[in-house]
Amino acid sequence: MMSIFKKIALSAVVAAIGTLAAVAPAGAQIRVEVAGVGSNQIPIAIAAFTDEALTPQQVTSIIRDDLNRSGYFKIIDTNVVLNENAAVNFGEWKAKGADALVVGSVQSLADGRFDVRYKLLDTLKTSTLSGFSVSAPPANIRLTAHRIADDIYEKLTGVRGVFSTRISYVTKAGSEYRLEIADADGEGVKVALRSSEPIISPSWSPDGTKVAYVSFESRKPVIWVQNLVTGERTIIANFKGSNSAPAWSADGSKLAVALSRDGQTQIFTVNPDGSNLQKLTSSSGIDTEPQFSADGQSIYFLSDRSGGPQIYRIGTGGGEAKRVTFSGNYNITPRISPDGKTLAYISRREGKFQLYVMDLASGQEQRLSDTTKDESPSFSPNGRYIMYATESGRRGSLAVVSVDGKVKQKLTVQAGDIREPTWGPFMK
């Protein structure tokens, strides 16, 4: 397991990431395995949409996979086709055990797009809960299905769905490193950057249009921001020494970074165009891995100022840093939930590097992973899940766990490793 302090040194970073095996070409499918279920599963039936065979992918199959993967739904088998205007025998569906029923249709339009219509029905109250129609080009059918699944998830759980969000991560094929972007289910992989040198620490902008990361293409760690729409890249920090660990503020106006320009690595803030650099910490130890709080008023970071790696918090205007983690002598990689109430981090205990969460109000901890080489946690934008990197059979893989620890997923690429995951924001 590579500590975050080792990431500061070029030699250690190259050595650590250099252990990644070659991965399948971009676009290769990520295999998802699901274990466990939520405490309360909602029984739901999903009828086949009328004429959905016209589309490149089956809409209902994607919806079904999304809901099943979440762990919060029990899918009731159905072999019927029902459009959104069909007469529904609610008693029949209640008898099958379904509390909700999804129906819909697909129509081919003259301009090559598809009109996808969907309706969510409450079989207990015999009423319509939701529904909408979307005209989408063939390339956006998966996104349309994900958005339908998001709507179903939100209407039935009260929490916004994340199926239409994206993730990013780093892979390596031969001597090539790739920063890849994919749908939350691992499909639709696109390469944002290719390099012959390591890429680490990707971080999404709050609007989902940019990613900040550290690239070693100049044979030293330099922080870049890349526009995912235009591909334009901007250097944010290229000072003497190490430039590392970029993290966005919730409003996108600032980046917190770790720089060793003055000798010891400390925390700074900087504008997204590289201007207005301000130093935040001045300790005798190593301060790194900054993360803005949800309200933007403070920054959580990693420091060894107490003799070992622990997590601290400091106001964005500076001042005295306060220690946050006390259990265990090695706690790294702080990540804050979107609501600001939960801290996720990696803790080494009994030789195992595992994912923990802490309720910041009570200080109560919970271990969420049962693997032993975990790193790089990242909250989903709805705060219900955490994605992190781990190892499976000596290969890097991604894992997702619900914040209550009951639903677990493993994402792997055949014949390859994945590292440095980060979950993107809700799309506007």
mmCIF file of C-alpha atoms in Angstrom, residues 192-384:
data_model
loop_
_atom_site.group_PDB
_atom_site.id
_atom_site.type_symbol
_atom_site.label_atom_id
_atom_site.label_comp_id
_atom_site.label_asym_id
_atom_site.label_seq_id
_atom_site.Cartn_x
_atom_site.Cartn_y
_atom_site.Cartn_z
ATOM 1 C CA ALA A 192 -9.291 12.381 -21.673
ATOM 2 C CA LEU A 193 -5.483 12.219 -21.688
ATOM 3 C CA ARG A 194 -2.746 9.880 -22.850
ATOM 4 C CA SER A 195 0.798 10.213 -21.542
ATOM 5 C CA SER A 196 4.031 8.275 -21.368
ATOM 6 C CA GLU A 197 4.444 9.546 -17.798
ATOM 7 C CA PRO A 198 2.253 8.945 -14.712
ATOM 8 C CA ILE A 199 -1.068 10.729 -14.131
ATOM 9 C CA ILE A 200 -2.449 10.901 -10.584
ATOM 10 C CA SER A 201 -5.034 12.610 -8.370
ATOM 11 C CA PRO A 202 -7.867 13.482 -10.796
ATOM 12 C CA SER A 203 -10.481 15.823 -9.312
ATOM 13 C CA TRP A 204 -13.766 16.907 -10.941
ATOM 14 C CA SER A 205 -14.879 20.521 -11.084
ATOM 15 C CA PRO A 206 -18.318 21.056 -9.486
ATOM 16 C CA ASP A 207 -19.962 21.673 -12.876
ATOM 17 C CA GLY A 208 -18.540 18.473 -14.347
ATOM 18 C CA THR A 209 -16.876 20.198 -17.309
ATOM 19 C CA LYS A 210 -13.262 20.062 -16.080
ATOM 20 C CA VAL A 211 -10.869 17.733 -14.330
ATOM 21 C CA ALA A 212 -7.773 18.794 -12.413
ATOM 22 C CA TYR A 213 -4.942 16.273 -12.133
ATOM 23 C CA VAL A 214 -1.221 15.841 -11.631
ATOM 24 C CA SER A 215 0.849 14.868 -14.661
ATOM 25 C CA PHE A 216 4.526 13.915 -14.738
ATOM 26 C CA GLU A 217 4.918 14.602 -18.471
ATOM 27 C CA SER A 218 7.525 17.276 -17.607
ATOM 28 C CA ARG A 219 9.380 14.683 -15.529
ATOM 29 C CA LYS A 220 8.088 16.384 -12.368
ATOM 30 C CA PRO A 221 4.628 16.666 -10.776
ATOM 31 C CA VAL A 222 2.681 19.542 -12.353
ATOM 32 C CA ILE A 223 -0.996 20.364 -11.737
ATOM 33 C CA TRP A 224 -3.191 20.807 -14.797
ATOM 34 C CA VAL A 225 -6.854 21.601 -15.369
ATOM 35 C CA GLN A 226 -8.406 20.113 -18.502
ATOM 36 C CA ASN A 227 -11.662 21.135 -20.124
ATOM 37 C CA LEU A 228 -13.449 17.887 -20.980
ATOM 38 C CA VAL A 229 -15.563 19.573 -23.652
ATOM 39 C CA THR A 230 -12.827 21.331 -25.634
ATOM 40 C CA GLY A 231 -9.795 19.331 -24.487
ATOM 41 C CA GLU A 232 -7.988 22.573 -23.625
ATOM 42 C CA ARG A 233 -5.402 22.195 -20.845
ATOM 43 C CA THR A 234 -4.104 24.841 -18.430
ATOM 44 C CA ILE A 235 -1.154 24.583 -16.038
ATOM 45 C CA ILE A 236 -2.288 25.590 -12.553
ATOM 46 C CA ALA A 237 0.867 24.943 -10.532
ATOM 47 C CA ASN A 238 4.373 24.334 -11.851
ATOM 48 C CA PHE A 239 6.594 25.536 -9.042
ATOM 49 C CA LYS A 240 9.928 24.221 -7.822
ATOM 50 C CA GLY A 241 9.534 20.871 -6.138
ATOM 51 C CA SER A 242 6.259 18.937 -5.920
ATOM 52 C CA ASN A 243 2.912 20.269 -7.122
ATOM 53 C CA SER A 244 0.241 17.797 -6.043
ATOM 54 C CA ALA A 245 -3.223 16.839 -4.722
ATOM 55 C CA PRO A 246 -5.602 19.339 -6.400
ATOM 56 C CA ALA A 247 -9.132 19.582 -4.970
ATOM 57 C CA TRP A 248 -11.966 21.919 -5.989
ATOM 58 C CA SER A 249 -14.069 24.086 -3.726
ATOM 59 C CA ALA A 250 -17.818 23.409 -3.929
ATOM 60 C CA ASP A 251 -18.448 26.618 -5.880
ATOM 61 C CA GLY A 252 -15.567 26.003 -8.307
ATOM 62 C CA SER A 253 -13.861 29.302 -7.498
ATOM 63 C CA LYS A 254 -10.764 27.791 -5.861
ATOM 64 C CA LEU A 255 -8.483 24.786 -5.874
ATOM 65 C CA ALA A 256 -6.661 23.580 -2.789
ATOM 66 C CA VAL A 257 -3.221 22.158 -3.638
ATOM 67 C CA ALA A 258 -0.127 20.807 -1.889
ATOM 68 C CA LEU A 259 3.152 22.486 -2.877
ATOM 69 C CA SER A 260 6.757 22.089 -1.711
ATOM 70 C CA ARG A 261 7.933 25.309 -3.374
ATOM 71 C CA ASP A 262 9.167 26.696 -0.032
ATOM 72 C CA GLY A 263 10.762 23.450 1.122
ATOM 73 C CA GLN A 264 8.332 21.377 3.202
ATOM 74 C CA THR A 265 5.051 20.446 1.494
ATOM 75 C CA GLN A 266 2.223 22.745 2.662
ATOM 76 C CA ILE A 267 -1.366 23.587 1.690
ATOM 77 C CA PHE A 268 -2.158 26.459 -0.675
ATOM 78 C CA THR A 269 -5.249 27.744 -2.476
ATOM 79 C CA VAL A 270 -5.255 28.983 -6.060
ATOM 80 C CA ASN A 271 -7.747 30.163 -8.658
ATOM 81 C CA PRO A 272 -8.631 27.726 -11.483
ATOM 82 C CA ASP A 273 -6.534 29.801 -13.905
ATOM 83 C CA GLY A 274 -3.454 29.573 -11.683
ATOM 84 C CA SER A 275 -3.716 33.096 -10.249
ATOM 85 C CA ASN A 276 -4.004 34.329 -6.649
ATOM 86 C CA LEU A 277 -1.845 31.694 -4.965
ATOM 87 C CA GLN A 278 -2.220 31.850 -1.180
ATOM 88 C CA LYS A 279 -0.423 29.793 1.462
ATOM 89 C CA LEU A 280 -2.697 28.264 4.097
ATOM 90 C CA THR A 281 -0.497 26.130 6.375
ATOM 91 C CA SER A 282 3.007 26.665 7.757
ATOM 92 C CA SER A 283 3.940 23.652 9.829
ATOM 93 C CA SER A 284 7.145 21.782 10.507
ATOM 94 C CA GLY A 285 5.555 18.632 9.102
ATOM 95 C CA ILE A 286 4.264 17.529 5.728
ATOM 96 C CA ASP A 287 0.773 18.875 4.956
ATOM 97 C CA THR A 288 -0.955 17.420 1.886
ATOM 98 C CA GLU A 289 -4.168 15.895 0.431
ATOM 99 C CA PRO A 290 -6.397 18.961 1.016
ATOM 100 C CA GLN A 291 -10.182 18.743 0.660
ATOM 101 C CA PHE A 292 -12.644 21.620 0.972
ATOM 102 C CA SER A 293 -15.513 21.219 3.408
ATOM 103 C CA ALA A 294 -18.995 21.142 1.901
ATOM 104 C CA ASP A 295 -19.684 24.728 3.010
ATOM 105 C CA GLY A 296 -16.316 25.974 1.740
ATOM 106 C CA GLN A 297 -15.387 27.428 5.127
ATOM 107 C CA SER A 298 -12.608 24.987 5.993
ATOM 108 C CA ILE A 299 -10.160 22.514 4.487
ATOM 109 C CA TYR A 300 -9.438 18.992 5.708
ATOM 110 C CA PHE A 301 -5.905 17.774 5.074
ATOM 111 C CA LEU A 302 -3.332 15.146 5.955
ATOM 112 C CA SER A 303 -0.364 15.994 8.165
ATOM 113 C CA ASP A 304 2.363 14.198 10.093
ATOM 114 C CA ARG A 305 2.847 17.139 12.484
ATOM 115 C CA SER A 306 1.850 14.928 15.424
ATOM 116 C CA GLY A 307 4.440 12.296 14.548
ATOM 117 C CA GLY A 308 2.312 10.144 12.241
ATOM 118 C CA PRO A 309 -0.186 10.734 9.445
ATOM 119 C CA GLN A 310 -3.493 12.085 10.767
ATOM 120 C CA ILE A 311 -6.301 14.234 9.396
ATOM 121 C CA TYR A 312 -6.692 17.881 10.400
ATOM 122 C CA ARG A 313 -9.040 20.763 9.627
ATOM 123 C CA ILE A 314 -8.202 24.437 9.139
ATOM 124 C CA GLY A 315 -10.304 27.459 8.176
ATOM 125 C CA THR A 316 -9.911 28.715 4.613
ATOM 126 C CA GLY A 317 -8.679 31.986 6.073
ATOM 127 C CA GLY A 318 -5.926 30.208 8.003
ATOM 128 C CA GLY A 319 -5.519 30.015 11.758
ATOM 129 C CA GLU A 320 -5.012 27.051 14.055
ATOM 130 C CA ALA A 321 -5.432 23.573 12.578
ATOM 131 C CA LYS A 322 -7.451 21.099 14.637
ATOM 132 C CA ARG A 323 -6.881 17.360 14.623
ATOM 133 C CA VAL A 324 -9.887 15.296 13.468
ATOM 134 C CA THR A 325 -8.778 11.627 13.593
ATOM 135 C CA PHE A 326 -7.558 10.017 16.816
ATOM 136 C CA SER A 327 -8.307 6.289 16.470
ATOM 137 C CA GLY A 328 -5.356 4.441 14.976
ATOM 138 C CA ASN A 329 -1.906 5.868 14.263
ATOM 139 C CA TYR A 330 -2.184 6.082 10.468
ATOM 140 C CA ASN A 331 -5.146 7.856 8.814
ATOM 141 C CA ILE A 332 -4.862 9.318 5.313
ATOM 142 C CA THR A 333 -6.768 10.592 2.267
ATOM 143 C CA PRO A 334 -9.661 12.617 3.754
ATOM 144 C CA ARG A 335 -12.855 12.960 1.706
ATOM 145 C CA ILE A 336 -15.975 14.835 2.811
ATOM 146 C CA SER A 337 -19.550 13.798 2.018
ATOM 147 C CA PRO A 338 -21.648 16.258 -0.024
ATOM 148 C CA ASP A 339 -23.707 17.175 3.046
ATOM 149 C CA GLY A 340 -20.549 17.796 5.078
ATOM 150 C CA LYS A 341 -21.540 15.371 7.832
ATOM 151 C CA THR A 342 -19.295 12.383 7.094
ATOM 152 C CA LEU A 343 -15.547 11.985 6.676
ATOM 153 C CA ALA A 344 -14.209 9.061 4.632
ATOM 154 C CA TYR A 345 -10.558 8.073 4.870
ATOM 155 C CA ILE A 346 -8.113 5.187 4.673
ATOM 156 C CA SER A 347 -6.820 3.835 7.966
ATOM 157 C CA ARG A 348 -4.010 1.334 8.555
ATOM 158 C CA ARG A 349 -4.794 -0.997 11.407
ATOM 159 C CA GLU A 350 -3.196 -4.389 12.062
ATOM 160 C CA GLY A 351 -1.334 -4.014 8.775
ATOM 161 C CA LYS A 352 -4.514 -3.552 6.726
ATOM 162 C CA PHE A 353 -5.322 -0.415 4.735
ATOM 163 C CA GLN A 354 -9.112 -0.147 4.821
ATOM 164 C CA LEU A 355 -11.905 2.332 4.161
ATOM 165 C CA TYR A 356 -13.461 3.997 7.202
ATOM 166 C CA VAL A 357 -16.102 6.682 7.673
ATOM 167 C CA MET A 358 -16.590 8.981 10.647
ATOM 168 C CA ASP A 359 -19.690 10.859 11.718
ATOM 169 C CA LEU A 360 -18.171 14.297 12.293
ATOM 170 C CA ALA A 361 -20.768 15.298 14.875
ATOM 171 C CA SER A 362 -20.275 12.293 17.161
ATOM 172 C CA GLY A 363 -16.805 11.109 16.131
ATOM 173 C CA GLN A 364 -18.167 7.566 15.702
ATOM 174 C CA GLU A 365 -16.243 5.432 13.204
ATOM 175 C CA GLN A 366 -17.319 2.577 10.957
ATOM 176 C CA ARG A 367 -15.176 0.337 8.768
ATOM 177 C CA LEU A 368 -16.796 -0.148 5.357
ATOM 178 C CA SER A 369 -14.385 -2.399 3.466
ATOM 179 C CA ASP A 370 -13.184 -5.945 4.038
ATOM 180 C CA THR A 371 -10.261 -5.707 1.595
ATOM 181 C CA THR A 372 -6.750 -4.886 2.814
ATOM 182 C CA LYS A 373 -5.115 -2.540 0.279
ATOM 183 C CA ASP A 374 -7.625 0.273 -0.166
ATOM 184 C CA GLU A 375 -6.921 3.821 -1.342
ATOM 185 C CA SER A 376 -8.440 6.922 -3.000
ATOM 186 C CA PRO A 377 -12.024 7.066 -1.646
ATOM 187 C CA SER A 378 -14.574 9.275 -3.440
ATOM 188 C CA PHE A 379 -18.188 9.999 -2.459
ATOM 189 C CA SER A 380 -21.017 9.752 -4.983
ATOM 190 C CA PRO A 381 -22.696 13.152 -5.450
ATOM 191 C CA ASN A 382 -25.787 11.998 -3.522
ATOM 192 C CA GLY A 383 -23.610 10.877 -0.613
ATOM 193 C CA ARG A 384 -25.005 7.332 -0.543
#
